[in-house]
Coordinates of C-alpha atoms and ligand atoms in Angstrom, one line a residue:
M178 CA -1.6 -10.7 26.0
T179 CA -4.8 -8.8 26.7
I180 CA -7.9 -9.3 24.6
Q181 CA -10.2 -6.3 24.6
E182 CA -13.8 -6.3 23.5
N183 CA -15.8 -3.9 21.2
V184 CA -12.9 -1.8 20.2
P185 CA -13.7 0.9 17.5
L186 CA -11.6 0.4 14.4
A187 CA -12.2 3.6 12.5
P188 CA -9.5 5.6 14.6
L189 CA -7.0 2.8 13.7
T190 CA -7.3 3.5 10.0
T191 CA -6.4 6.5 7.8
L192 CA -9.8 6.6 6.1
Q193 CA -11.5 6.6 9.5
V194 CA -14.7 4.8 8.7
G195 CA -16.3 1.6 10.0
G196 CA -17.5 -0.1 13.2
A197 CA -15.9 -2.0 16.0
A198 CA -14.0 -5.2 16.5
R199 CA -15.8 -7.8 18.7
Y200 CA -12.4 -8.8 20.1
Y201 CA -9.1 -6.9 19.7
A202 CA -5.5 -7.6 20.8
E203 CA -2.3 -5.6 20.3
L204 CA 0.7 -8.0 20.0
R205 CA 4.3 -7.1 20.5
R206 CA 5.9 -10.6 20.4
E207 CA 5.7 -13.6 18.1
D208 CA 4.5 -15.9 20.9
E209 CA 1.6 -13.5 21.7
V210 CA 0.6 -13.6 18.0
R211 CA 0.5 -17.4 18.2
E212 CA -1.5 -17.3 21.5
A213 CA -4.0 -14.9 20.0
A214 CA -4.4 -16.9 16.9
Q215 CA -5.1 -20.0 19.1
F216 CA -7.7 -18.0 21.0
A217 CA -9.5 -17.3 17.7
T218 CA -9.3 -20.9 16.6
R219 CA -10.7 -22.3 19.9
R220 CA -13.7 -20.0 19.7
D221 CA -14.0 -20.3 15.9
L222 CA -13.7 -16.5 15.5
P223 CA -12.7 -15.0 12.1
L224 CA -9.3 -13.3 12.3
F225 CA -8.3 -10.1 10.8
V226 CA -4.7 -8.7 10.9
L227 CA -4.3 -5.0 11.2
G228 CA -1.0 -3.2 10.5
G229 CA -0.9 0.6 10.0
G230 CA -4.5 0.7 8.8
S231 CA -3.6 2.8 5.7
N232 CA -5.2 0.6 3.0
L233 CA -8.4 -0.5 4.6
V234 CA -12.1 0.1 4.4
I235 CA -13.8 -1.3 7.5
A236 CA -17.5 -2.0 7.2
D237 CA -20.0 0.0 9.3
S238 CA -20.9 -3.3 11.0
G239 CA -17.3 -3.8 12.1
W240 CA -15.6 -7.1 12.4
P241 CA -17.4 -10.0 14.2
G242 CA -14.3 -11.8 15.2
L243 CA -10.8 -11.0 16.5
V244 CA -8.6 -8.2 15.2
L245 CA -4.9 -8.6 15.7
K246 CA -2.9 -5.4 15.7
I247 CA 0.7 -6.5 15.0
A248 CA 3.0 -4.3 17.0
I249 CA 6.3 -6.3 16.7
G250 CA 9.1 -3.8 16.6
G251 CA 12.8 -3.9 15.9
I252 CA 15.1 -3.2 13.0
T253 CA 18.2 -5.3 13.0
C254 CA 21.0 -5.1 10.6
P255 CA 23.5 -7.8 11.3
R256 CA 26.5 -6.4 9.4
P257 CA 26.5 -2.7 10.1
N258 CA 30.1 -2.1 8.9
D259 CA 29.7 -3.4 5.4
A260 CA 31.8 -1.8 2.7
P261 CA 30.1 0.5 0.1
G262 CA 28.5 -1.5 -2.6
N263 CA 27.8 -4.5 -0.4
A264 CA 24.4 -5.9 0.1
V265 CA 23.0 -5.3 3.6
L266 CA 20.3 -7.4 5.1
F267 CA 17.8 -5.7 7.4
S268 CA 15.3 -7.7 9.5
V269 CA 12.4 -5.5 10.4
G270 CA 9.5 -6.3 12.7
A271 CA 6.1 -6.2 11.1
G272 CA 4.8 -3.5 13.4
V273 CA 7.6 -1.0 12.6
N274 CA 6.2 2.1 10.9
W275 CA 7.2 1.8 7.2
D276 CA 8.5 5.3 6.8
D277 CA 10.7 5.0 10.0
F278 CA 12.4 2.0 8.4
V279 CA 12.9 3.9 5.1
A280 CA 14.4 6.8 7.1
H281 CA 16.7 4.4 9.0
A282 CA 17.9 2.8 5.7
V283 CA 18.6 6.2 4.2
V284 CA 20.5 7.3 7.3
Q285 CA 22.6 4.1 7.0
N286 CA 23.2 5.1 3.3
C287 CA 21.5 2.0 2.1
A288 CA 19.6 2.1 -1.3
G289 CA 16.6 0.2 -2.4
V290 CA 13.6 1.7 -0.6
E291 CA 14.2 5.5 -0.8
C292 CA 11.4 6.0 -3.4
L293 CA 9.0 4.4 -1.0
S294 CA 9.4 7.3 1.4
G295 CA 6.3 8.8 3.0
I296 CA 4.0 5.8 2.5
P297 CA 1.8 5.3 5.5
G298 CA 1.4 2.0 7.2
S299 CA 3.5 -0.7 8.8
V300 CA 6.3 -2.9 7.4
G301 CA 4.2 -6.1 7.7
G302 CA 1.6 -4.6 5.4
T303 CA 4.0 -3.9 2.6
P304 CA 4.5 -7.4 1.1
V305 CA 0.8 -8.1 1.1
Q306 CA 0.0 -5.7 -1.7
N307 CA 3.6 -5.4 -2.9
V308 CA 3.6 -1.7 -2.1
G309 CA 5.1 0.4 -4.9
A310 CA 5.7 4.0 -5.8
Y311 CA 8.0 6.2 -7.8
G312 CA 9.7 3.4 -9.7
Q313 CA 10.3 1.0 -6.8
E314 CA 8.3 -1.8 -5.2
V315 CA 9.1 -3.8 -2.1
A316 CA 9.4 -7.0 -4.1
D317 CA 12.6 -5.5 -5.5
T318 CA 14.4 -5.7 -2.2
I319 CA 12.5 -8.3 -0.1
E320 CA 14.7 -11.2 0.6
S321 CA 12.2 -13.2 2.6
V322 CA 9.1 -12.9 4.8
R323 CA 8.8 -14.5 8.3
A324 CA 5.3 -15.5 9.1
L325 CA 3.0 -17.6 11.3
D326 CA 1.4 -20.2 9.1
L327 CA -2.1 -20.6 10.6
K328 CA -2.7 -23.8 8.6
D329 CA 0.1 -25.7 10.5
D330 CA 0.5 -23.4 13.5
R331 CA 4.2 -22.9 12.9
I332 CA 6.5 -20.1 12.0
V333 CA 7.9 -20.2 8.5
V334 CA 10.4 -18.1 6.4
L335 CA 9.1 -17.7 2.9
P336 CA 11.8 -16.8 0.4
K337 CA 10.9 -14.1 -2.1
P338 CA 10.0 -16.5 -5.0
A339 CA 7.5 -18.2 -2.7
C340 CA 5.7 -14.8 -2.1
G341 CA 4.4 -14.6 -5.7
F342 CA 4.9 -10.9 -6.1
R343 CA 3.1 -9.1 -9.0
Y344 CA 1.7 -5.5 -9.4
R345 CA -0.1 -4.8 -6.1
S346 CA -0.4 -8.5 -5.3
S347 CA 1.2 -11.5 -3.7
I348 CA 0.2 -14.9 -2.2
F349 CA -0.8 -12.9 0.9
N350 CA -3.7 -11.2 -0.8
G351 CA -4.1 -13.9 -3.4
A352 CA -3.8 -17.7 -3.3
A353 CA -2.8 -17.9 0.4
R354 CA -5.0 -15.1 1.6
G355 CA -5.7 -15.6 5.4
R356 CA -3.1 -18.3 5.8
Y357 CA -0.2 -16.3 7.1
I358 CA 0.4 -13.6 9.7
I359 CA 3.5 -11.6 8.7
L360 CA 5.8 -11.2 11.7
Q361 CA 9.0 -9.9 10.1
V362 CA 10.3 -8.8 6.7
N363 CA 13.9 -9.2 5.6
F364 CA 15.1 -6.6 3.0
R365 CA 18.3 -6.8 1.0
L366 CA 19.6 -3.2 0.5
R367 CA 22.8 -1.9 -1.1
R368 CA 25.1 0.2 1.0
G369 CA 26.2 3.3 -0.9
G370 CA 23.9 2.4 -3.8
A371 CA 22.7 5.2 -6.1
P372 CA 19.1 6.3 -5.6
S373 CA 16.5 5.2 -8.2
L374 CA 15.4 8.2 -10.3
K375 CA 13.5 6.4 -13.0
Y376 CA 10.1 8.0 -12.4
A377 CA 9.1 11.0 -14.4
D378 CA 8.1 13.1 -11.4
L379 CA 11.5 12.6 -9.8
Q380 CA 13.4 13.3 -13.0
K381 CA 11.4 16.5 -13.2
H382 CA 12.2 17.4 -9.6
F383 CA 15.9 17.0 -10.2
A384 CA 15.9 18.1 -13.8
E385 CA 18.6 20.8 -13.5
R386 CA 21.0 18.6 -11.6
L387 CA 20.5 15.7 -13.9
V388 CA 21.2 17.8 -16.9
Q389 CA 24.3 19.6 -15.5
E390 CA 25.6 16.3 -14.2
T391 CA 27.1 18.0 -11.1
T392 CA 26.6 16.1 -7.8
P393 CA 24.0 13.5 -8.3
P394 CA 21.1 13.5 -5.9
S395 CA 21.8 11.6 -2.7
L396 CA 19.5 9.0 -1.1
A397 CA 18.5 11.6 1.5
E398 CA 17.6 14.2 -1.1
T399 CA 15.7 11.5 -3.1
R400 CA 13.7 10.7 0.1
E401 CA 12.9 14.4 0.6
A402 CA 11.9 14.8 -3.0
V403 CA 9.5 11.8 -2.8
R404 CA 8.0 13.2 0.3
A405 CA 7.6 16.6 -1.2
I406 CA 5.9 15.1 -4.4
R407 CA 3.6 12.9 -2.2
R408 CA 2.6 16.0 -0.2
T409 CA 1.5 17.8 -3.3
K410 CA -0.7 14.8 -4.2
G411 CA -2.2 14.5 -0.7
M412 CA -0.5 11.1 -0.4
L413 CA 1.6 12.1 2.6
I414 CA -0.3 12.0 5.9
V415 CA -0.4 15.6 7.1
R416 CA -2.3 16.3 10.3
G417 CA -5.3 18.6 9.7
D418 CA -5.3 18.1 5.9
D419 CA -8.7 16.7 5.1
D420 CA -7.4 15.2 1.8
C421 CA -5.3 12.8 3.9
R422 CA -8.4 11.0 5.3
S423 CA -8.1 8.4 2.6
A424 CA -6.8 4.9 1.9
G425 CA -4.3 6.0 -0.7
S426 CA -5.1 5.0 -4.3
F427 CA -8.6 3.6 -4.3
F428 CA -8.4 1.9 -7.6
K429 CA -5.6 -0.1 -9.3
N430 CA -4.2 1.1 -12.6
P431 CA -5.8 -1.2 -15.2
V432 CA -3.3 -3.4 -17.1
L433 CA -4.6 -4.0 -20.6
G434 CA -3.7 -6.3 -23.5
E435 CA -2.7 -4.8 -26.8
G436 CA -6.2 -5.0 -28.4
Q437 CA -8.1 -3.5 -25.4
F438 CA -5.4 -0.8 -25.1
Q439 CA -5.7 0.2 -28.8
D440 CA -9.5 0.4 -28.5
L441 CA -9.2 2.6 -25.5
A442 CA -6.5 4.8 -27.1
A443 CA -8.8 5.1 -30.2
R444 CA -11.7 6.0 -28.1
A445 CA -9.7 8.7 -26.4
A446 CA -8.3 10.0 -29.7
S447 CA -11.8 10.4 -31.1
K448 CA -12.3 12.9 -28.2
A449 CA -8.9 14.5 -28.9
L450 CA -7.5 13.0 -25.7
E451 CA -4.5 10.9 -24.9
I452 CA -4.5 8.5 -21.9
P453 CA -1.3 8.3 -19.9
S454 CA 0.1 4.8 -20.2
Y455 CA 3.2 2.8 -19.3
P456 CA 4.6 -0.5 -20.5
A457 CA 3.7 -3.4 -18.3
L458 CA 4.7 -7.1 -18.1
D459 CA 4.1 -9.4 -21.0
A460 CA 3.7 -6.5 -23.6
Q461 CA 0.7 -5.2 -21.7
H462 CA -0.1 -1.5 -21.0
K463 CA -0.8 0.0 -17.6
V464 CA -3.1 2.9 -17.9
S465 CA -3.8 5.7 -15.4
A466 CA -6.9 5.0 -13.3
A467 CA -6.8 8.6 -12.1
W468 CA -7.1 9.9 -15.6
L469 CA -10.0 7.5 -16.3
V470 CA -11.8 8.8 -13.2
E471 CA -11.2 12.4 -14.2
H472 CA -12.5 11.8 -17.7
S473 CA -15.7 10.1 -16.5
G474 CA -17.3 13.1 -14.8
F475 CA -15.4 12.9 -11.4
S476 CA -13.0 15.8 -10.8
K477 CA -10.6 16.3 -8.0
G478 CA -12.5 17.8 -5.0
Y479 CA -15.7 16.1 -6.1
A480 CA -18.1 15.8 -3.2
A481 CA -20.8 13.1 -2.6
G482 CA -22.2 13.9 0.8
A483 CA -19.6 13.0 3.4
A484 CA -17.5 11.1 0.9
G485 CA -15.5 12.7 -1.8
I486 CA -12.4 12.8 -4.0
S487 CA -9.2 14.4 -2.8
H488 CA -8.5 17.9 -4.2
K489 CA -4.9 16.8 -5.0
H490 CA -5.3 13.3 -6.7
A491 CA -8.3 11.8 -8.5
L492 CA -7.5 8.3 -7.3
A493 CA -7.9 9.0 -3.6
L494 CA -11.4 8.8 -2.2
I495 CA -11.7 10.7 1.1
N496 CA -13.8 10.8 4.2
R497 CA -14.8 14.5 4.2
G498 CA -15.6 14.5 7.9
D499 CA -18.1 12.0 9.3
A500 CA -18.5 9.6 6.4
K501 CA -19.7 6.0 6.9
A502 CA -18.2 3.1 5.1
N503 CA -21.4 3.0 3.1
D504 CA -20.8 6.6 1.8
I505 CA -17.4 5.6 0.6
I506 CA -18.8 2.4 -1.1
G507 CA -21.6 4.5 -2.7
L508 CA -19.0 6.8 -4.3
K509 CA -16.8 3.8 -5.3
D510 CA -19.8 2.2 -7.0
A511 CA -20.7 5.5 -8.8
I512 CA -17.1 5.9 -10.1
Q513 CA -16.9 2.3 -11.3
R514 CA -20.2 2.8 -13.1
G515 CA -19.1 6.1 -14.6
V516 CA -15.8 4.7 -15.9
Q517 CA -17.4 1.6 -17.2
D518 CA -20.0 3.6 -19.1
A519 CA -17.5 6.1 -20.5
W520 CA -14.6 3.8 -21.3
G521 CA -15.8 0.2 -21.0
I522 CA -13.3 -0.6 -18.2
L523 CA -14.2 -1.9 -14.8
L524 CA -11.8 -0.3 -12.2
E525 CA -10.7 -2.8 -9.6
P526 CA -10.6 -1.4 -6.0
E527 CA -7.1 -1.4 -4.4
P528 CA -7.7 -1.3 -0.6
V529 CA -8.7 -4.3 1.5
F530 CA -12.4 -4.4 2.5
V531 CA -13.0 -5.7 6.0
G532 CA -16.2 -7.1 7.4
F533 CA -18.3 -6.7 4.2
D534 CA -20.4 -9.7 3.1
V535 CA -18.3 -10.0 0.0
N536 CA -14.6 -9.6 0.3
A537 CA -14.1 -7.0 -2.5
P538 CA -17.4 -5.1 -3.0
Ligands
EPU90 N1 -3.3 11.6 -13.2 C1 -4.5 12.2 -13.5 N2 -5.2 12.8 -12.5 C2 -4.7 12.8 -11.2 C3 -3.5 12.2 -10.9 C4 -2.8 11.6 -11.9 O1 -4.9 12.2 -14.6 O2 -5.4 13.3 -10.3 C5 -2.5 11.0 -14.3 C6 -1.3 11.8 -14.6 O3 -1.2 11.9 -16.0 C7 -0.1 11.0 -14.2 C8 -0.7 9.6 -14.1 O4 -2.1 9.7 -13.9 O5 1.0 11.1 -15.0 C9 -0.1 8.8 -13.0 O6 -0.3 9.5 -11.7 P1 0.7 9.3 -10.5 O7 2.1 9.5 -10.9 O8 0.2 10.1 -9.4 O9 0.6 7.8 -10.1 P2 -0.7 6.8 -10.0 O10 -0.5 5.8 -11.1 O11 -2.0 7.5 -9.9 C10 0.6 5.1 -8.5 C11 0.3 4.3 -7.3 C12 0.5 5.1 -6.0 C13 1.9 5.7 -6.0 C14 2.1 6.5 -7.3 C15 3.5 7.0 -7.4 C16 -1.4 2.6 -7.9 C17 -2.8 2.2 -7.9 N3 -1.1 3.8 -7.3 O12 -0.4 6.1 -8.6 O13 0.4 4.3 -4.9 O14 2.1 6.5 -4.9 O15 1.9 5.6 -8.4 O16 4.4 6.0 -7.9 O17 -0.5 1.9 -8.5 C18 -1.3 3.4 -3.4 O18 -1.2 2.3 -4.0 O19 -2.1 3.6 -2.5 C19 -0.6 4.5 -3.9 C20 -0.7 5.7 -3.4

């Protein structure tokens, strides 16, 4: 295990802002992760675990402690010859590129993650915020998470119920934040299962075939459809496309109780508008953050110096070239104020903020 010093972090993230790590180590094995964590404990250094860097805003001052880049690879599938319809358990190293795993699962004709195609980042990052898109979330298929428990310095396997999954949250970014380093994720997929086509964008994409009821879309076709849809929204990393210098969705979709939702809907109706909304848990309503942003004076393609909003999706804040973290934070603050003033809702940021005085500015 090699520990490097003063390593710039911006190039390791998709948003490409922020300063350097005081110490940095790239770790390919579980014992190296443990050794690195002990190095940090001995020197009393704050630890930060980096995966694919696709959901991070790094502060311009960087990270004063040790950054661990988890590069544990490997996809194992213990029963490769399962019959169609059977559950198949995949054990995937935290450092595996997420989309490579999805591609692998689809090639193996295993259903459960096909709608999560084209999401940037590493496998180990996906349980943290319970990554979701196009009608699936990783919590639907996660069987367990293998992690280093920093509290007791031992490796544990947390079964799904212990992970506390909710919309964009889990114990890993909630109650037990900072306690575990994810080493491996175990997924239960279904061999020969049908693709999930619940989401409106996908139904639209396959409209003709779904109506004619000829051959239903395959897992591979669903994967390609999701990637195509993501590309149109700037949510697929395409080299040379400035709209991709982002951290994905910058705000969560607000989940409102009945009263607050009715107030909002009435407010919109008084302006002859209708806000896109979806049923959420416990009779709540999830409303579109992108719509709120666009109806508060911030359009797609909005520019604020070196920071801006993607031309393809109002929820993606982008680095237009040489933005500092502070430019991004300035735009985030302006959008939050704008939406609060126009609609009385405080948008909650979605990415992880690293090295800022407060954890979630
Ligand atoms: N909309 C707008 N303006 C836009 C984009 C969308 O008004 O610029 C409205 C549309 O009416 C649309 C609705 O918002 O029907 C929802 O938009 P979309 O389907 O693009 O999904 P989203 O809610 O904005 C969420 C996730 C994405 C995920 C997509 C697809 C969150 C915060 N974001 O976005 O996840 O890819 O659904 O399922 O839940 C991420 O978390 O980083 C992320 C990219």
